Coordinates of N, CA and C in Angstrom, one line a residue:
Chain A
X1 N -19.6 3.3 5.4 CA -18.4 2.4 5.4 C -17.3 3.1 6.2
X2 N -16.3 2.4 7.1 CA -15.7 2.8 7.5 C -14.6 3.0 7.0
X3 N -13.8 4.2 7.2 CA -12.8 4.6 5.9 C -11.6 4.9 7.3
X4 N -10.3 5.2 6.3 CA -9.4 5.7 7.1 C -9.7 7.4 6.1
X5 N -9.5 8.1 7.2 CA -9.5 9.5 7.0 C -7.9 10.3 7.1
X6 N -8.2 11.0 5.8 CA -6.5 11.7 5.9 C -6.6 13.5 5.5
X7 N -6.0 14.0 6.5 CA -5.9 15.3 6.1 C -4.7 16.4 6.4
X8 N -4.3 17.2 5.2 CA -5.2 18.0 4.5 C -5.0 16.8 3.3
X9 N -5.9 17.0 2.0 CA -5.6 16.4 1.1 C -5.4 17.2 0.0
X10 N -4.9 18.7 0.5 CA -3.7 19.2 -0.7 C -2.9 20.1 0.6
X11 N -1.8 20.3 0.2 CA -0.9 21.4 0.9 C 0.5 21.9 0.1
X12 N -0.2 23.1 -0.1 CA 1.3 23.9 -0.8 C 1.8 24.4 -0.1
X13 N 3.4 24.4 0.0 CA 4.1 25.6 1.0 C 5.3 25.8 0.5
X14 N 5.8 26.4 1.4 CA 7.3 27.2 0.7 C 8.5 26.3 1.7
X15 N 9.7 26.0 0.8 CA 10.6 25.4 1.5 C 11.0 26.1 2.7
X16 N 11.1 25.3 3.9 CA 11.9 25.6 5.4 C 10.3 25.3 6.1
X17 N 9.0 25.5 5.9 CA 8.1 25.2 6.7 C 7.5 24.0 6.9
X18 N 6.9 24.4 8.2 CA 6.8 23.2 9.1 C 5.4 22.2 8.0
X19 N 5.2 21.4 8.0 CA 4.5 20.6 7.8 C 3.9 19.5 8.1
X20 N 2.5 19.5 8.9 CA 1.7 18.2 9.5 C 0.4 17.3 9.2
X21 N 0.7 16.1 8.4 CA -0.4 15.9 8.0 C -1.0 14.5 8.9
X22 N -2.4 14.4 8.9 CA -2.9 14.1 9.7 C -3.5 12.8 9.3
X23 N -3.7 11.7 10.5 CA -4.6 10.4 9.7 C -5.4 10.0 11.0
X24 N -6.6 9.7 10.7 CA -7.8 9.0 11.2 C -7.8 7.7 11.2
X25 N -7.2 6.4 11.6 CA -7.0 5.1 11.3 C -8.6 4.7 11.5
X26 N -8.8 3.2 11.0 CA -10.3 2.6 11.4 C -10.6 2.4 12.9
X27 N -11.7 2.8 13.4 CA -12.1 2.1 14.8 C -11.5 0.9 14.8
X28 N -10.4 0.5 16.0 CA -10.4 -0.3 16.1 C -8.9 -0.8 15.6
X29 N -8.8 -1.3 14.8 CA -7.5 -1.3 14.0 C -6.4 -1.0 14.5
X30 N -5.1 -2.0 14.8 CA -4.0 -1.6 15.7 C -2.9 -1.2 15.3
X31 N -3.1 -1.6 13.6 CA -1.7 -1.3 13.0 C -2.0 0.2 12.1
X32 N -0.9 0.8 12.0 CA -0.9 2.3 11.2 C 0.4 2.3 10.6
X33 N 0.3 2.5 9.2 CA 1.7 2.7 8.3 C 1.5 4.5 7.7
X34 N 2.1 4.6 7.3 CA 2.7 5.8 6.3 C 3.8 5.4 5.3
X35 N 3.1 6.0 4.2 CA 3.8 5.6 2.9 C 3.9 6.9 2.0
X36 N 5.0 7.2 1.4 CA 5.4 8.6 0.6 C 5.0 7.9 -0.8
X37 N 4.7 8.5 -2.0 CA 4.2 8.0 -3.4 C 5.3 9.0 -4.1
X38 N 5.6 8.8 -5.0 CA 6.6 10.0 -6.2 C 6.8 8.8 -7.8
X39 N 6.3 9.9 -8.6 CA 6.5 9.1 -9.4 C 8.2 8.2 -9.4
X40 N 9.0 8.9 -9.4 CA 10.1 8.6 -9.5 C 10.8 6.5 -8.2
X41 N 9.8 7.1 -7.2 CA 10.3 6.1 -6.1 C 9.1 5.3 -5.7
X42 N 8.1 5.5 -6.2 CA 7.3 4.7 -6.1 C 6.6 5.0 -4.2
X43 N 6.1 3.9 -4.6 CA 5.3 3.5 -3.0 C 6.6 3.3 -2.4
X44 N 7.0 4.4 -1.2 CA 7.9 3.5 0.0 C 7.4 3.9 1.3
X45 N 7.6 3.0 2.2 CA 7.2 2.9 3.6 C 8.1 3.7 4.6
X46 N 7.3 4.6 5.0 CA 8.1 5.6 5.6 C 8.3 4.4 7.5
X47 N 6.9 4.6 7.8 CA 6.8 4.0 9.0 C 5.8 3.6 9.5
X48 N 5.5 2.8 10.5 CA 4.6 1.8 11.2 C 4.5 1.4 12.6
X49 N 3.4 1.8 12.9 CA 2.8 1.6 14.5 C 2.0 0.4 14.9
X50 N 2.2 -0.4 16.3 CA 1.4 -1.3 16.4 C 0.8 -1.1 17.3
X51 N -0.5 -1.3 17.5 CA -0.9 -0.5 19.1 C 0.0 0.9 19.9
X52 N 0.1 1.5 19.2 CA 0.5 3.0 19.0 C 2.0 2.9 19.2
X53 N 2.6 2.0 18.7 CA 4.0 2.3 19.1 C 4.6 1.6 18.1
X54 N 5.7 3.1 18.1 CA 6.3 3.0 16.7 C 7.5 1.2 16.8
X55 N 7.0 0.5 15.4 CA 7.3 -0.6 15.2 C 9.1 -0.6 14.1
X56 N 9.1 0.5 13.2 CA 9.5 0.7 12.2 C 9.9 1.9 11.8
X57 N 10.6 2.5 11.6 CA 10.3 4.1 10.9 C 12.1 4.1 9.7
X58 N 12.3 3.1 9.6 CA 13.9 3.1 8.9 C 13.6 3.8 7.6
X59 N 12.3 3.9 7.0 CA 12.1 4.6 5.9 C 12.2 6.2 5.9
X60 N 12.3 6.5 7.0 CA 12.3 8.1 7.2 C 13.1 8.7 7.3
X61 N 13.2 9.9 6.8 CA 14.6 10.7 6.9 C 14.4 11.5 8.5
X62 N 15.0 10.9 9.4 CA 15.4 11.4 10.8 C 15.1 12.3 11.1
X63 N 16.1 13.0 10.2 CA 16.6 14.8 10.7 C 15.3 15.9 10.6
X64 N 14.1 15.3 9.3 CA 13.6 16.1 9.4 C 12.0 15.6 9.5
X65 N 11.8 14.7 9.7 CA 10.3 13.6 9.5 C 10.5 13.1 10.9
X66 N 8.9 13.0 11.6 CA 8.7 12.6 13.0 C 7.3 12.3 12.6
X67 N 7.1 10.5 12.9 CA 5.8 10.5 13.2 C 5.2 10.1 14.8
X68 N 3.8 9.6 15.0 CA 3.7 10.0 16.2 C 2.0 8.9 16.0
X69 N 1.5 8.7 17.3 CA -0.2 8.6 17.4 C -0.2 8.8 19.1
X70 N -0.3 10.1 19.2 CA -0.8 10.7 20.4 C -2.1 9.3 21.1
X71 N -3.2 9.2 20.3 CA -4.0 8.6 21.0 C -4.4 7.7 19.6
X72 N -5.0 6.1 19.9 CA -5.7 5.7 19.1 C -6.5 6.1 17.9
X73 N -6.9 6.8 17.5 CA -7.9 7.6 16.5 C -6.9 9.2 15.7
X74 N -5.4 8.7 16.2 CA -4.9 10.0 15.6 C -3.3 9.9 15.2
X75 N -3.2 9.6 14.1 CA -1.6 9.4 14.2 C -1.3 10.7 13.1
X76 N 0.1 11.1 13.5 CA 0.9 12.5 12.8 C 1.9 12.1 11.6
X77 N 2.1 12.8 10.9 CA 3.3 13.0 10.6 C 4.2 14.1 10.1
X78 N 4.9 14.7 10.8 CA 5.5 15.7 10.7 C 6.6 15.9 9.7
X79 N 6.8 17.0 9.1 CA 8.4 17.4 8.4 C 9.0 18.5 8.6
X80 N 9.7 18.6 9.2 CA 10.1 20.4 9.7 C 11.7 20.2 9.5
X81 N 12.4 20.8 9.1 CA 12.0 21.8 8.0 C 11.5 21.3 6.2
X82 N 10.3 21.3 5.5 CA 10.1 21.1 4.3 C 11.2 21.2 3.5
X83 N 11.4 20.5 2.3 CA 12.3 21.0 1.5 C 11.5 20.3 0.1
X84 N 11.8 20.6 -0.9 CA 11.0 20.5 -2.0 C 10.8 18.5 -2.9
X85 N 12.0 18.5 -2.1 CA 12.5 16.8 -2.4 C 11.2 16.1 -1.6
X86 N 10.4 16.8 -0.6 CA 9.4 16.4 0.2 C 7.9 16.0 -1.2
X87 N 7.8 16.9 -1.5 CA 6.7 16.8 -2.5 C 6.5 15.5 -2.6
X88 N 5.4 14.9 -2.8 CA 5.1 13.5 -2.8 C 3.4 13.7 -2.4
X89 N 3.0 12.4 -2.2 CA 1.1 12.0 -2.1 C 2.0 11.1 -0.6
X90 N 1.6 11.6 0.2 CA 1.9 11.1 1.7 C 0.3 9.6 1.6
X91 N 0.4 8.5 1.9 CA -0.7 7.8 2.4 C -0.8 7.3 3.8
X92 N -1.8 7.2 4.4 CA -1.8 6.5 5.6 C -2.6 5.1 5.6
X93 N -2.5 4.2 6.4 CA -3.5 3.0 6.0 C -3.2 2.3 7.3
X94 N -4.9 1.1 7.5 CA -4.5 0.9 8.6 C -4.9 -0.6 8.6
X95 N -4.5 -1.1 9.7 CA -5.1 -2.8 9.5 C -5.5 -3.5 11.3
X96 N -5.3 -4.6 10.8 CA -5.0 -5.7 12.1 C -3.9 -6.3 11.9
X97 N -3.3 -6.8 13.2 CA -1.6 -7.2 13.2 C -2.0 -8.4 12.3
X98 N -2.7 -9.4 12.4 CA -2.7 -10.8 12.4 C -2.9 -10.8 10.3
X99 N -3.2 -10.0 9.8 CA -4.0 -10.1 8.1 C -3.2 -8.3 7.3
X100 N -2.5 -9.0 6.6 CA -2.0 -8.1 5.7 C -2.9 -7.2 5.1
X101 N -4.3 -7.5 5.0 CA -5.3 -6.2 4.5 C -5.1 -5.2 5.1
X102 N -4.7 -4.2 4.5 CA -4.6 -2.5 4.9 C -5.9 -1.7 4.1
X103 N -6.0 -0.7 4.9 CA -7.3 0.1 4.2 C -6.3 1.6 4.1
X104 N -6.7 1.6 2.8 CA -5.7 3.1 3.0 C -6.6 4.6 2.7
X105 N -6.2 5.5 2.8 CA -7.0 6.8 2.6 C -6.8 7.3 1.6
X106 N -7.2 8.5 1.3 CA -7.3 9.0 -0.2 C -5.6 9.7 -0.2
X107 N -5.1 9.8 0.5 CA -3.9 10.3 0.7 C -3.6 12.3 0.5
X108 N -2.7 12.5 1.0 CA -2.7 13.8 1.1 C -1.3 14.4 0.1
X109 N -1.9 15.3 -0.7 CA -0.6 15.7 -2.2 C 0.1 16.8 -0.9
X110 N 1.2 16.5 -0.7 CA 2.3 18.2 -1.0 C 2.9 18.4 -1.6
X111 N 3.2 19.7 -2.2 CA 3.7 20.6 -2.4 C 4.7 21.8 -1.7
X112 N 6.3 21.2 -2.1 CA 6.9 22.2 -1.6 C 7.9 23.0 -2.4
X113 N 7.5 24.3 -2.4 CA 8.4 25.4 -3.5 C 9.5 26.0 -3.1
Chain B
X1 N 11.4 -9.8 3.4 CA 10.6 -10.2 2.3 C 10.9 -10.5 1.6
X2 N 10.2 -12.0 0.2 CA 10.7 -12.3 -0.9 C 10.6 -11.5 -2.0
X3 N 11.3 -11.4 -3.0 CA 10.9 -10.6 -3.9 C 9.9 -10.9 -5.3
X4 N 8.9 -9.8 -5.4 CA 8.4 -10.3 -6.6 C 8.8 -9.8 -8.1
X5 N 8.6 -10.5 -9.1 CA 8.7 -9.5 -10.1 C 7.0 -9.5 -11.1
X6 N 6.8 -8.7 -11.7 CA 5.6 -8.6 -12.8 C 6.7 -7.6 -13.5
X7 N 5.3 -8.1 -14.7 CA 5.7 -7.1 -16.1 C 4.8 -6.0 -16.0
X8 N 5.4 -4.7 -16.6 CA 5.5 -3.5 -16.4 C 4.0 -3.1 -16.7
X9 N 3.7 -3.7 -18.1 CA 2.3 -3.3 -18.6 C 1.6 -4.9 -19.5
X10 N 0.2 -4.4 -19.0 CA -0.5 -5.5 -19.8 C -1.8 -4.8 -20.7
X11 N -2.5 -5.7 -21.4 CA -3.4 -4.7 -21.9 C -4.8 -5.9 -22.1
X12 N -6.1 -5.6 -21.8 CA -7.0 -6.2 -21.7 C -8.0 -5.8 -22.1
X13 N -9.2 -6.7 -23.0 CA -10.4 -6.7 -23.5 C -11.2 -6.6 -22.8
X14 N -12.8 -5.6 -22.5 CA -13.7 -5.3 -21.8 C -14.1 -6.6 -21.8
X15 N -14.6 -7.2 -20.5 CA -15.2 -8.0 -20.8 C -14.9 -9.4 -20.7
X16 N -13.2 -9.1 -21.1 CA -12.5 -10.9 -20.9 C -11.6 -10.8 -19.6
X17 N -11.3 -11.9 -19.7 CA -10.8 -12.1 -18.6 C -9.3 -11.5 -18.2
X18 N -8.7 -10.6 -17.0 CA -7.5 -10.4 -17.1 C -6.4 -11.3 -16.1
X19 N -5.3 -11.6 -16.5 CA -4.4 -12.5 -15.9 C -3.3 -12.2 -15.4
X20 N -2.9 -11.9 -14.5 CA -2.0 -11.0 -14.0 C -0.5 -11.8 -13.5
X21 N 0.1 -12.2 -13.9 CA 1.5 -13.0 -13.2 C 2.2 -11.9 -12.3
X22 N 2.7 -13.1 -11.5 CA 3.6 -12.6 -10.3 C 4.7 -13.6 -9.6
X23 N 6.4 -13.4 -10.3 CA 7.3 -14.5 -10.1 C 7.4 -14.0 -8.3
X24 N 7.8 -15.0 -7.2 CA 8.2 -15.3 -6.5 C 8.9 -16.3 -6.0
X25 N 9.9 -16.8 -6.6 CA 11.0 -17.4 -6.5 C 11.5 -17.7 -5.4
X26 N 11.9 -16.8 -4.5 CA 12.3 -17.0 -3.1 C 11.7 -16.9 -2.0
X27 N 10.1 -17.0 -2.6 CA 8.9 -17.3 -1.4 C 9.7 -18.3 -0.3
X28 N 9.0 -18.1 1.3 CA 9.2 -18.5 2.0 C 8.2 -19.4 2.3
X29 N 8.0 -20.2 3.0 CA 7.1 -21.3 3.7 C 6.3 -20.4 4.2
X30 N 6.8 -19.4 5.6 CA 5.5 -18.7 5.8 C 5.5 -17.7 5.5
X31 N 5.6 -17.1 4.0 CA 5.0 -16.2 4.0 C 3.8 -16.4 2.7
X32 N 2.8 -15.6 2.6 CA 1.5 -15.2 2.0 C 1.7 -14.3 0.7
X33 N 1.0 -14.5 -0.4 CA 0.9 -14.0 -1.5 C -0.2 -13.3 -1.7
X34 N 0.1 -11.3 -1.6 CA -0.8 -10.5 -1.5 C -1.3 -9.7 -2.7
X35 N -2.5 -9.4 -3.0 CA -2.5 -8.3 -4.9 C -3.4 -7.3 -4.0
X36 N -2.6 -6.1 -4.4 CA -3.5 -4.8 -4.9 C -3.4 -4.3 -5.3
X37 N -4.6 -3.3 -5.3 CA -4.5 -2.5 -7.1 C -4.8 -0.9 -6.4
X38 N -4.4 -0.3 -7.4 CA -4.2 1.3 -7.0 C -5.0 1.8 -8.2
X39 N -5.9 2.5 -8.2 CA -6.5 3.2 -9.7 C -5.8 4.4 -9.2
X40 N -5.9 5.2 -10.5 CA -5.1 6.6 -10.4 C -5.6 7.6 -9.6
X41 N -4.9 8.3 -8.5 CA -5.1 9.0 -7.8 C -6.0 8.9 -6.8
X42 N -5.8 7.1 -6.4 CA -6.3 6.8 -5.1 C -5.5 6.3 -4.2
X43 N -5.9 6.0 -3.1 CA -4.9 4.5 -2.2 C -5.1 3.5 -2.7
X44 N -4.0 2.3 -2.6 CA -3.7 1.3 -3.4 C -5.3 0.7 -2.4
X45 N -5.8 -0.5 -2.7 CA -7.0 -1.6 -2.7 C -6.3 -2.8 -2.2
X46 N -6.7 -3.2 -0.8 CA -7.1 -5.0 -1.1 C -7.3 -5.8 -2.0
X47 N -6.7 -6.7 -2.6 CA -7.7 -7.4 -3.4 C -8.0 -8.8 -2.6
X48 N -7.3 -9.3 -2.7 CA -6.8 -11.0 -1.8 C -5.4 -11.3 -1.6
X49 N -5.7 -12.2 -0.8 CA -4.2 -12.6 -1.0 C -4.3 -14.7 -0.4
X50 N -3.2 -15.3 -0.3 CA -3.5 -16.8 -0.4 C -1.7 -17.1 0.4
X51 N -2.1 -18.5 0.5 CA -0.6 -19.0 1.2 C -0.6 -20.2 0.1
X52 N -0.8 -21.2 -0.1 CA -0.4 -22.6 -0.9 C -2.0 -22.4 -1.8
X53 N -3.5 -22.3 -1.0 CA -4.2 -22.5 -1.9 C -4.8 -21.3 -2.7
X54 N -5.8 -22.2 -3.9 CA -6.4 -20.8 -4.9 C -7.1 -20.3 -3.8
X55 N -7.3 -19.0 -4.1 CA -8.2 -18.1 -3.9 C -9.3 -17.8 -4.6
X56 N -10.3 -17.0 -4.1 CA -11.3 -16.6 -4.5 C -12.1 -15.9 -4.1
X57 N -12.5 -14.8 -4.4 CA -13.5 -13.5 -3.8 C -14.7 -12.8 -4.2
X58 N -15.1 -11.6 -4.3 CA -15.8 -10.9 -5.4 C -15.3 -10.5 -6.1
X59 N -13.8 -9.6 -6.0 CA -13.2 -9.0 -6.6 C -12.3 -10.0 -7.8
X60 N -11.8 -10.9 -7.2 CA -10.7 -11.9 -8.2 C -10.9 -13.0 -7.9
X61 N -9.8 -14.0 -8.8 CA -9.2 -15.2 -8.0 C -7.7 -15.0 -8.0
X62 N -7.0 -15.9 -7.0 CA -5.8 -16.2 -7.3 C -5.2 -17.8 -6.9
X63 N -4.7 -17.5 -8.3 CA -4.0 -19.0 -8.5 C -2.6 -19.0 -8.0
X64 N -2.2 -20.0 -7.4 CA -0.7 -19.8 -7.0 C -0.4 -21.4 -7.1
X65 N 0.8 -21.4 -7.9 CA 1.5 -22.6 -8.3 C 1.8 -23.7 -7.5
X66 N 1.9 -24.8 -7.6 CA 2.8 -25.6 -6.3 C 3.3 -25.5 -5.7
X67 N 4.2 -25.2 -6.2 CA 5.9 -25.0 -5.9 C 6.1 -23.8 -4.4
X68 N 4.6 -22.9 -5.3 CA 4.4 -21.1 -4.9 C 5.2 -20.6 -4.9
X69 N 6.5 -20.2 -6.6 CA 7.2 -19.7 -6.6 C 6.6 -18.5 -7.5
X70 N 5.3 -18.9 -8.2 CA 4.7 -18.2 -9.0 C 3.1 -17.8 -8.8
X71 N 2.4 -17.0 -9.1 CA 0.7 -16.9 -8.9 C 0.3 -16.0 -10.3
X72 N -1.1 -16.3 -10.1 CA -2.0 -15.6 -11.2 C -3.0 -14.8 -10.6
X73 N -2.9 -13.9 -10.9 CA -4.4 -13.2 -10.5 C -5.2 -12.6 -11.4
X74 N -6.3 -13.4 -11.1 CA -7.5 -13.3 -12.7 C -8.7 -12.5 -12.3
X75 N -8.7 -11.6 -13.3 CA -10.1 -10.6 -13.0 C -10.9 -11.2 -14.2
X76 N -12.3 -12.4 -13.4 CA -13.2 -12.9 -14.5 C -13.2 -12.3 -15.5
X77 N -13.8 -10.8 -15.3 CA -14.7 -10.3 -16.6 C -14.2 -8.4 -16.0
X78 N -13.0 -8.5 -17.4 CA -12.4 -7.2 -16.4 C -13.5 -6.1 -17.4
X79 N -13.6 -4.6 -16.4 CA -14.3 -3.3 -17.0 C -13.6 -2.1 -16.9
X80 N -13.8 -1.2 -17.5 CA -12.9 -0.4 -17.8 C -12.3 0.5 -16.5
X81 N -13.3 0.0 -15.3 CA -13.0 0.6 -14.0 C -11.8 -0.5 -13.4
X82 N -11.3 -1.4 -14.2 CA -10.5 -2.5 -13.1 C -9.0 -1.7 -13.9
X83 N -9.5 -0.5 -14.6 CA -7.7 0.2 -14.9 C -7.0 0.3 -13.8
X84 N -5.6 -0.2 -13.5 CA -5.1 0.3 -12.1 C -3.9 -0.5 -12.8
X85 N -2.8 0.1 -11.5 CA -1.3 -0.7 -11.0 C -2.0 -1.9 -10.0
X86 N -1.2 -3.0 -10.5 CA -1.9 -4.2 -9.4 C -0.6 -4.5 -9.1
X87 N -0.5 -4.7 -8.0 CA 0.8 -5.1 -7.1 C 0.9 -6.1 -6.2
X88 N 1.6 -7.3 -6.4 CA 1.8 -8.2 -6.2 C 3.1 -8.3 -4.7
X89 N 2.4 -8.7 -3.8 CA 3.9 -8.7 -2.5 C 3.3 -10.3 -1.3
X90 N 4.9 -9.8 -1.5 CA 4.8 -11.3 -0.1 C 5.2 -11.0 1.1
X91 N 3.9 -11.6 2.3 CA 4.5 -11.1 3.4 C 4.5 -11.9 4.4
X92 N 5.1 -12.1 5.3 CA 5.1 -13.3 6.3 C 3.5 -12.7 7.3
X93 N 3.1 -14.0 7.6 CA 2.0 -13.5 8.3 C 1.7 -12.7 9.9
X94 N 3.1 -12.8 10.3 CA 3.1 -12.2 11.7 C 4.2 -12.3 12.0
X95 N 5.0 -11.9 13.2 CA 6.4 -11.4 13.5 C 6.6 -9.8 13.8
X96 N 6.8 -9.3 14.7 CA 7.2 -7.5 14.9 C 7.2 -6.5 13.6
X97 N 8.6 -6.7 13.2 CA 8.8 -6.0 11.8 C 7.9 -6.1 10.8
X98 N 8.4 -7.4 10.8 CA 7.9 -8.1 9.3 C 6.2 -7.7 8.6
X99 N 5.6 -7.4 9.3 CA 4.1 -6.9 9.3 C 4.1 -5.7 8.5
X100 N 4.9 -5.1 7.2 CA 5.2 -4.3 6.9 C 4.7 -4.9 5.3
X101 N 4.1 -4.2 4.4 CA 4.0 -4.3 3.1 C 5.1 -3.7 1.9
X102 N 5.9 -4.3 1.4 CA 6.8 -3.7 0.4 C 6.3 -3.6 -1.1
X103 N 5.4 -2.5 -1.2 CA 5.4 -2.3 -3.1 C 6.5 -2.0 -3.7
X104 N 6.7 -2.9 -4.8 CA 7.0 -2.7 -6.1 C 6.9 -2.1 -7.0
X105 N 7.1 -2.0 -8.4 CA 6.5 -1.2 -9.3 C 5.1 -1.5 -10.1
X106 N 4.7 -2.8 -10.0 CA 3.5 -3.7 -10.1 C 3.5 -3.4 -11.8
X107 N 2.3 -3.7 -12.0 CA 1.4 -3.9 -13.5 C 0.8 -3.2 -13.7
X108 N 0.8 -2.3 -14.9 CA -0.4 -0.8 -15.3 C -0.9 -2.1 -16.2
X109 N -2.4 -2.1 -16.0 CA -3.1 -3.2 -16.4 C -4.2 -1.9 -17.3
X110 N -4.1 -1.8 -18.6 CA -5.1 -0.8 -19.2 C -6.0 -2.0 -19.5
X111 N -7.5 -1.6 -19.1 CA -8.9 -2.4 -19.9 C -9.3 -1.5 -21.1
X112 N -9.5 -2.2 -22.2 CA -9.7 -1.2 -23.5 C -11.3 -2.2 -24.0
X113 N -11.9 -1.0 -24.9 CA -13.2 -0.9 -24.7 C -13.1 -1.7 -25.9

């Protein structure tokens, strides 16, 4: 079956470091979101690509979150500098423009101390 | 997006059927009424989703009102594996932005044995 792939799917670090987690969207598939999980905030939408370009990203804190998809089969998301308020289950998921069905990955936990 | 609301928790018999409400009040003409469910410590799930008519799949049905200010989504013959947050959202079907999914806090739907 084809999955969306995400990695790492744990990351502990120490506050001020860099941090990049990675997503594998479906063959094919033009749309790519990223979504932060916390108990406290729930599912929110960080940002979203449509044919690799970024569509969205109002959910992101600017200063220190950058996402990205170099090439089809690889989209980023970065945090530099970490800070502990980061900690969350990052997800990535991917679809077609035209059908709200998203496929999402197992998502990746950080941890920042 | 319109907004939905559900109730926080529900509780259901192995076996029977579960029914999931979801107010949408300020549904738009085009937008679509979507459910997914999230079991613990995965990515949220597809289930279906519908514009004016019922639905129906492997996974559920969904019923959505006349009016479509309101929907139901029924798990025939729920099993102890259909435990999850099921989240209910509305999304217009196409447009730039708008192609964005907004979760809620949805429904912890426990199946008890």
């Amino acid at each position: 079956d084809a999955r969306v792939t995400q990695t790492p799917r744990d990351k502990v670090t120490e506050m001020g470091q860099e941090v990049t987690m990675r997503c594998q969207p479906i063959l094919g598939h033009n749309t790519v979101f990223w979504y932060r999980q916390t108990m406290m905030q729930g599912l929110e939408l960080l940002a979203y690509f449509r044919n690799r370009a970024p569509l969205d990203d109002s959910g992101m804190p600017k200063d220190r979150f950058s996402a990205e998809m170099p090439d089809a089969t690889l989209a980023t998301l970065k945090i530099q500098p970490s800070e502990p308020r980061d900690s969350a289950v990052y997800f990535c998921a991917s679809g077609f423009t035209y059908t709200g069905e998203l496929f999402f990955g197992e998502g990746s936990r950080l941890t920042v101390l | 997006d319109a907004k939905t609301t559900q109730p926080p928790s529900m509780d259901c018999a192995e076996g029977r059927a579960a029914n999931l409400p979801c107010n949408h009040s300020t549904i738009s003409g085009n937008e679509y009424v979507y459910w997914y469910r999230q079991i613990h410590s995965q990515g949220p799930q597809y289930i279906i989703h519908g514009l004016k008519n019922n639905e129906t799949n492997e996974m559920a049905s969904l019923i959505i009102t006349e009016d479509r200010k309101s929907s139901t989504l029924i798990l025939p013959h729920a099993t102890l594996r259909d435990t999850a947050v099921y989240y209910c959202i509305v999304r217009v079907a196409s447009g730039g932005s708008n192609y964005k999914l907004t979760f809620g806090k949805g429904t912890l739907l426990t199946v008890n044995p």
